[in-house]
């Protein structure tokens, strides 16, 4: 492992990203991260692979969790579970999704439903800020994890499992009378971008377009 000093890393790079609220600090605020990294730097804790590092985050995360429990969103994110209708070869029976829908969406006034596919280290929980931006545009967001990551029920050893996973999700979206998928654009980040590009080939007739944001392609996912 490269020998690095946390203080240098935070002040030269990570600190600025924290102020901007971008990866890996998305959905966060500088005042949340400053005391955490201040403690890590003061105590000279440079190894992120042990409990000492992780424990430094707990007081802040516990405080934020309490604040979140005491607050209400005008438009909450729903934790939905749908049937894995095209499950096969050891897939699970249900697919967990996060769904956030534009207020007033109905059969008469459907809204665009934008699939959002997460990556290896960014899961369904990490996208509230992105759903905010979509709500401003009148769109709904349907968030799912990729195979073998987080709560995704697909068989990670079956290379064809993504086909049934995304077919099941897209079928569910189409079945919702207040959603419009035909003019929607699916979006995926990092490893989710890889699956987005894959989706653009395997399910090209299901939506208007697809965006693979910082996506790995070609020989990206191989045994090596």
Tab-separated table of C-alpha atoms in Angstrom:
chain	number	residue	atom	x	y	z
A	1	UNK	CA	0.000	0.000	0.000
A	2	UNK	CA	1.190	3.532	-0.800
A	3	UNK	CA	2.260	5.406	2.318
A	4	UNK	CA	0.029	8.449	2.603
A	5	UNK	CA	-0.737	10.978	5.306
A	6	UNK	CA	-4.417	11.636	5.969
A	7	UNK	CA	-3.923	15.289	6.819
A	8	UNK	CA	-2.294	15.973	3.455
A	9	UNK	CA	-4.956	13.998	1.618
A	10	UNK	CA	-7.837	15.777	3.323
A	11	UNK	CA	-6.474	19.314	3.003
A	12	UNK	CA	-5.267	18.914	-0.588
A	13	UNK	CA	-8.056	16.799	-2.057
A	14	UNK	CA	-10.803	15.285	0.076
A	15	UNK	CA	-11.530	18.473	2.006
A	16	UNK	CA	-12.401	20.356	-1.184
A	17	UNK	CA	-14.601	17.486	-2.358
A	18	UNK	CA	-16.357	17.593	1.002
A	19	UNK	CA	-17.133	21.291	0.597
A	20	UNK	CA	-18.529	20.631	-2.884
A	21	UNK	CA	-20.574	17.669	-1.666
A	22	UNK	CA	-19.319	15.410	-4.472
A	23	UNK	CA	-18.031	11.826	-4.470
A	24	UNK	CA	-17.115	10.357	-2.040
A	25	UNK	CA	-18.905	12.960	0.093
A	26	UNK	CA	-22.193	13.207	-1.778
A	27	UNK	CA	-25.285	13.841	0.330
A	28	UNK	CA	-22.982	15.256	3.019
A	29	UNK	CA	-22.087	18.684	4.374
A	30	UNK	CA	-18.629	20.048	5.257
A	31	UNK	CA	-19.616	20.593	8.884
A	32	UNK	CA	-20.386	16.872	9.164
A	33	UNK	CA	-17.013	15.727	7.871
A	34	UNK	CA	-14.757	18.375	9.417
A	35	UNK	CA	-14.894	17.073	13.030
A	36	UNK	CA	-14.475	13.479	11.866
A	37	UNK	CA	-11.346	14.141	9.858
A	38	UNK	CA	-10.121	16.632	12.428
A	39	UNK	CA	-10.159	13.802	14.987
A	40	UNK	CA	-8.476	11.351	12.599
A	41	UNK	CA	-5.719	13.827	11.799
A	42	UNK	CA	-5.193	14.827	15.436
A	43	UNK	CA	-4.924	11.188	16.548
A	44	UNK	CA	-2.756	10.285	13.535
A	45	UNK	CA	-5.180	7.576	12.382
A	46	UNK	CA	-4.136	6.828	8.806
A	47	UNK	CA	-5.398	3.271	8.304
A	48	UNK	CA	-8.990	3.189	6.952
A	49	UNK	CA	-9.207	-0.601	7.325
A	50	UNK	CA	-9.696	-0.878	11.079
A	51	UNK	CA	-12.364	-0.182	13.707
A	52	UNK	CA	-10.535	2.850	15.076
A	53	UNK	CA	-11.043	4.629	11.780
A	54	UNK	CA	-14.683	3.554	11.473
A	55	UNK	CA	-15.544	4.473	15.065
A	56	UNK	CA	-14.529	8.066	14.409
A	57	UNK	CA	-17.584	8.422	12.158
A	58	UNK	CA	-20.124	6.988	14.617
A	59	UNK	CA	-20.941	10.092	16.726
A	60	UNK	CA	-21.698	12.125	13.604
A	61	UNK	CA	-23.691	9.369	11.900
A	62	UNK	CA	-25.738	8.749	15.051
A	63	UNK	CA	-26.518	12.456	15.332
A	64	UNK	CA	-27.535	12.666	11.682
A	65	UNK	CA	-29.715	9.568	12.034
A	66	UNK	CA	-31.554	11.154	14.966
A	67	UNK	CA	-32.053	14.380	13.031
A	68	UNK	CA	-33.370	12.441	10.036
A	69	UNK	CA	-35.847	10.527	12.171
A	70	UNK	CA	-37.210	13.806	13.516
A	71	UNK	CA	-37.663	15.431	10.093
A	72	UNK	CA	-40.093	14.984	7.221
A	73	UNK	CA	-39.630	15.380	3.472
A	74	UNK	CA	-42.373	16.871	1.362
A	75	UNK	CA	-41.658	14.105	-1.144
A	76	UNK	CA	-40.207	11.061	0.640
A	77	UNK	CA	-38.239	8.227	-0.918
A	78	UNK	CA	-40.246	5.010	-0.725
A	79	UNK	CA	-38.567	1.721	0.107
A	80	UNK	CA	-40.478	-0.567	-2.266
A	81	UNK	CA	-40.103	-4.299	-2.771
A	82	UNK	CA	-41.305	-5.783	-6.056
A	83	UNK	CA	-41.606	-9.334	-7.346
A	84	UNK	CA	-38.624	-10.757	-9.214
A	85	UNK	CA	-40.925	-11.943	-11.992
A	86	UNK	CA	-38.145	-13.228	-14.248
A	87	UNK	CA	-35.996	-14.848	-11.577
A	88	UNK	CA	-34.035	-17.954	-12.619
A	89	UNK	CA	-31.014	-20.038	-11.652
A	90	UNK	CA	-30.961	-19.215	-7.963
A	91	UNK	CA	-32.105	-15.588	-8.086
A	92	UNK	CA	-34.085	-14.270	-5.137
A	93	UNK	CA	-37.835	-13.771	-5.171
A	94	UNK	CA	-38.014	-10.019	-4.553
A	95	UNK	CA	-36.178	-6.886	-5.692
A	96	UNK	CA	-35.730	-3.942	-3.290
A	97	UNK	CA	-36.037	-0.514	-4.899
A	98	UNK	CA	-35.976	3.088	-3.774
A	99	UNK	CA	-38.638	5.145	-5.542
A	100	UNK	CA	-39.232	8.889	-5.454
A	101	UNK	CA	-42.143	10.247	-7.462
A	102	UNK	CA	-43.138	13.730	-8.545
A	103	UNK	CA	-46.113	15.085	-6.577
A	104	UNK	CA	-49.353	14.946	-8.538
A	105	UNK	CA	-48.237	12.191	-10.896
A	106	UNK	CA	-51.250	10.206	-12.116
A	107	UNK	CA	-52.548	8.150	-15.002
A	108	UNK	CA	-53.759	11.363	-16.618
A	109	UNK	CA	-50.508	13.209	-15.869
A	110	UNK	CA	-47.758	10.572	-15.783
A	111	UNK	CA	-44.173	11.568	-15.078
A	112	UNK	CA	-40.961	10.281	-16.591
A	113	UNK	CA	-39.565	7.413	-14.526
A	114	UNK	CA	-35.773	7.500	-14.671
A	115	UNK	CA	-34.018	4.249	-13.660
A	116	UNK	CA	-30.855	4.848	-11.619
A	117	UNK	CA	-28.404	1.959	-11.367
A	118	UNK	CA	-25.893	2.186	-8.534
A	119	UNK	CA	-22.235	1.092	-8.500
A	120	UNK	CA	-19.902	-1.056	-6.422
A	121	UNK	CA	-19.456	1.378	-3.522
A	122	UNK	CA	-22.448	3.652	-4.010
A	123	UNK	CA	-25.749	1.981	-3.160
A	124	UNK	CA	-29.436	2.865	-3.121
A	125	UNK	CA	-28.976	4.857	0.088
A	126	UNK	CA	-26.535	7.298	-1.480
A	127	UNK	CA	-28.698	9.067	-4.052
A	128	UNK	CA	-31.089	11.427	-2.289
A	129	UNK	CA	-29.355	14.488	-3.741
A	130	UNK	CA	-29.683	13.086	-7.258
A	131	UNK	CA	-33.385	12.461	-6.722
A	132	UNK	CA	-33.730	16.096	-5.598
A	133	UNK	CA	-32.394	17.287	-8.945
A	134	UNK	CA	-34.752	14.997	-10.825
A	135	UNK	CA	-37.737	16.171	-8.817
A	136	UNK	CA	-36.910	19.759	-9.817
A	137	UNK	CA	-37.361	18.624	-13.412
A	138	UNK	CA	-40.599	16.781	-12.706
A	139	UNK	CA	-39.120	13.294	-12.982
A	140	UNK	CA	-39.455	10.199	-10.846
A	141	UNK	CA	-36.458	8.036	-9.901
A	142	UNK	CA	-36.344	4.260	-9.498
A	143	UNK	CA	-33.082	3.152	-7.855
A	144	UNK	CA	-31.685	-0.387	-7.867
A	145	UNK	CA	-28.436	-2.075	-6.861
A	146	UNK	CA	-26.343	-4.032	-9.359
A	147	UNK	CA	-25.879	-7.822	-9.258
A	148	UNK	CA	-23.622	-9.108	-6.436
A	149	UNK	CA	-23.726	-5.754	-4.616
A	150	UNK	CA	-25.686	-4.684	-1.512
A	151	UNK	CA	-29.269	-6.018	-1.513
A	152	UNK	CA	-29.478	-7.105	-5.151
A	153	UNK	CA	-31.083	-10.592	-5.256
A	154	UNK	CA	-29.586	-11.687	-8.587
A	155	UNK	CA	-27.382	-14.758	-8.704
A	156	UNK	CA	-23.891	-13.293	-8.860
A	157	UNK	CA	-22.537	-16.438	-10.511
A	158	UNK	CA	-24.989	-16.293	-13.414
A	159	UNK	CA	-23.759	-13.935	-16.166
A	160	UNK	CA	-27.289	-13.771	-17.581
A	161	UNK	CA	-28.950	-12.743	-14.311
A	162	UNK	CA	-28.904	-9.000	-15.155
A	163	UNK	CA	-31.289	-9.667	-18.044
A	164	UNK	CA	-34.033	-10.989	-15.786
A	165	UNK	CA	-33.296	-8.395	-13.113
A	166	UNK	CA	-33.742	-5.388	-15.366
A	167	UNK	CA	-36.642	-6.930	-17.275
A	168	UNK	CA	-38.466	-7.399	-13.975
A	169	UNK	CA	-37.770	-3.807	-12.909
A	170	UNK	CA	-38.741	-2.287	-16.251
A	171	UNK	CA	-41.916	-4.395	-16.418
A	172	UNK	CA	-42.857	-3.094	-12.973
A	173	UNK	CA	-42.258	0.526	-14.020
A	174	UNK	CA	-44.414	0.094	-17.124
A	175	UNK	CA	-47.205	-1.404	-15.005
A	176	UNK	CA	-47.408	1.750	-12.853
A	177	UNK	CA	-50.070	3.993	-14.443
A	178	UNK	CA	-48.432	7.199	-13.182
A	179	UNK	CA	-45.048	6.430	-14.796
A	180	UNK	CA	-43.865	7.023	-18.365
A	181	UNK	CA	-40.813	4.980	-19.337
A	182	UNK	CA	-40.881	5.392	-23.119
A	183	UNK	CA	-39.392	8.887	-23.061
A	184	UNK	CA	-37.168	8.255	-20.052
A	185	UNK	CA	-33.386	7.997	-19.912
A	186	UNK	CA	-31.761	5.396	-17.695
A	187	UNK	CA	-28.596	6.423	-15.824
A	188	UNK	CA	-25.860	4.457	-14.103
A	189	UNK	CA	-22.649	5.433	-12.318
A	190	UNK	CA	-19.301	3.636	-12.373
A	191	UNK	CA	-20.006	-0.104	-12.303
A	192	UNK	CA	-23.667	0.840	-12.615
A	193	UNK	CA	-22.665	2.653	-15.793
A	194	UNK	CA	-21.332	-0.634	-17.138
A	195	UNK	CA	-24.729	-2.217	-16.548
A	196	UNK	CA	-26.374	0.856	-18.074
A	197	UNK	CA	-24.456	0.338	-21.297
A	198	UNK	CA	-25.337	-3.339	-21.159
A	199	UNK	CA	-28.972	-2.392	-20.632
A	200	UNK	CA	-28.850	-0.095	-23.657
A	201	UNK	CA	-28.042	-3.154	-25.755
A	202	UNK	CA	-30.257	-5.790	-24.137
A	203	UNK	CA	-33.314	-3.563	-23.527
A	204	UNK	CA	-32.879	-0.821	-26.127
A	205	UNK	CA	-36.576	-0.734	-26.992
A	206	UNK	CA	-37.712	0.014	-23.441
A	207	UNK	CA	-36.695	3.684	-23.101
A	208	UNK	CA	-35.415	6.691	-25.022
A	209	UNK	CA	-31.761	6.521	-24.040
A	210	UNK	CA	-29.142	5.491	-21.514
A	211	UNK	CA	-26.205	7.251	-19.847
A	212	UNK	CA	-23.209	5.341	-18.507
A	213	UNK	CA	-21.539	7.890	-16.186
A	214	UNK	CA	-17.816	7.083	-15.716
A	215	UNK	CA	-18.630	3.596	-16.905
A	216	UNK	CA	-16.227	0.725	-17.362
A	217	UNK	CA	-16.652	-0.948	-20.743
A	218	UNK	CA	-15.327	-3.663	-23.038
A	219	UNK	CA	-13.232	-6.038	-20.853
A	220	UNK	CA	-14.163	-4.173	-17.671
A	221	UNK	CA	-15.659	-7.131	-15.789
A	222	UNK	CA	-13.497	-10.209	-16.297
A	223	UNK	CA	-12.048	-12.786	-13.922
A	224	UNK	CA	-8.783	-10.863	-13.522
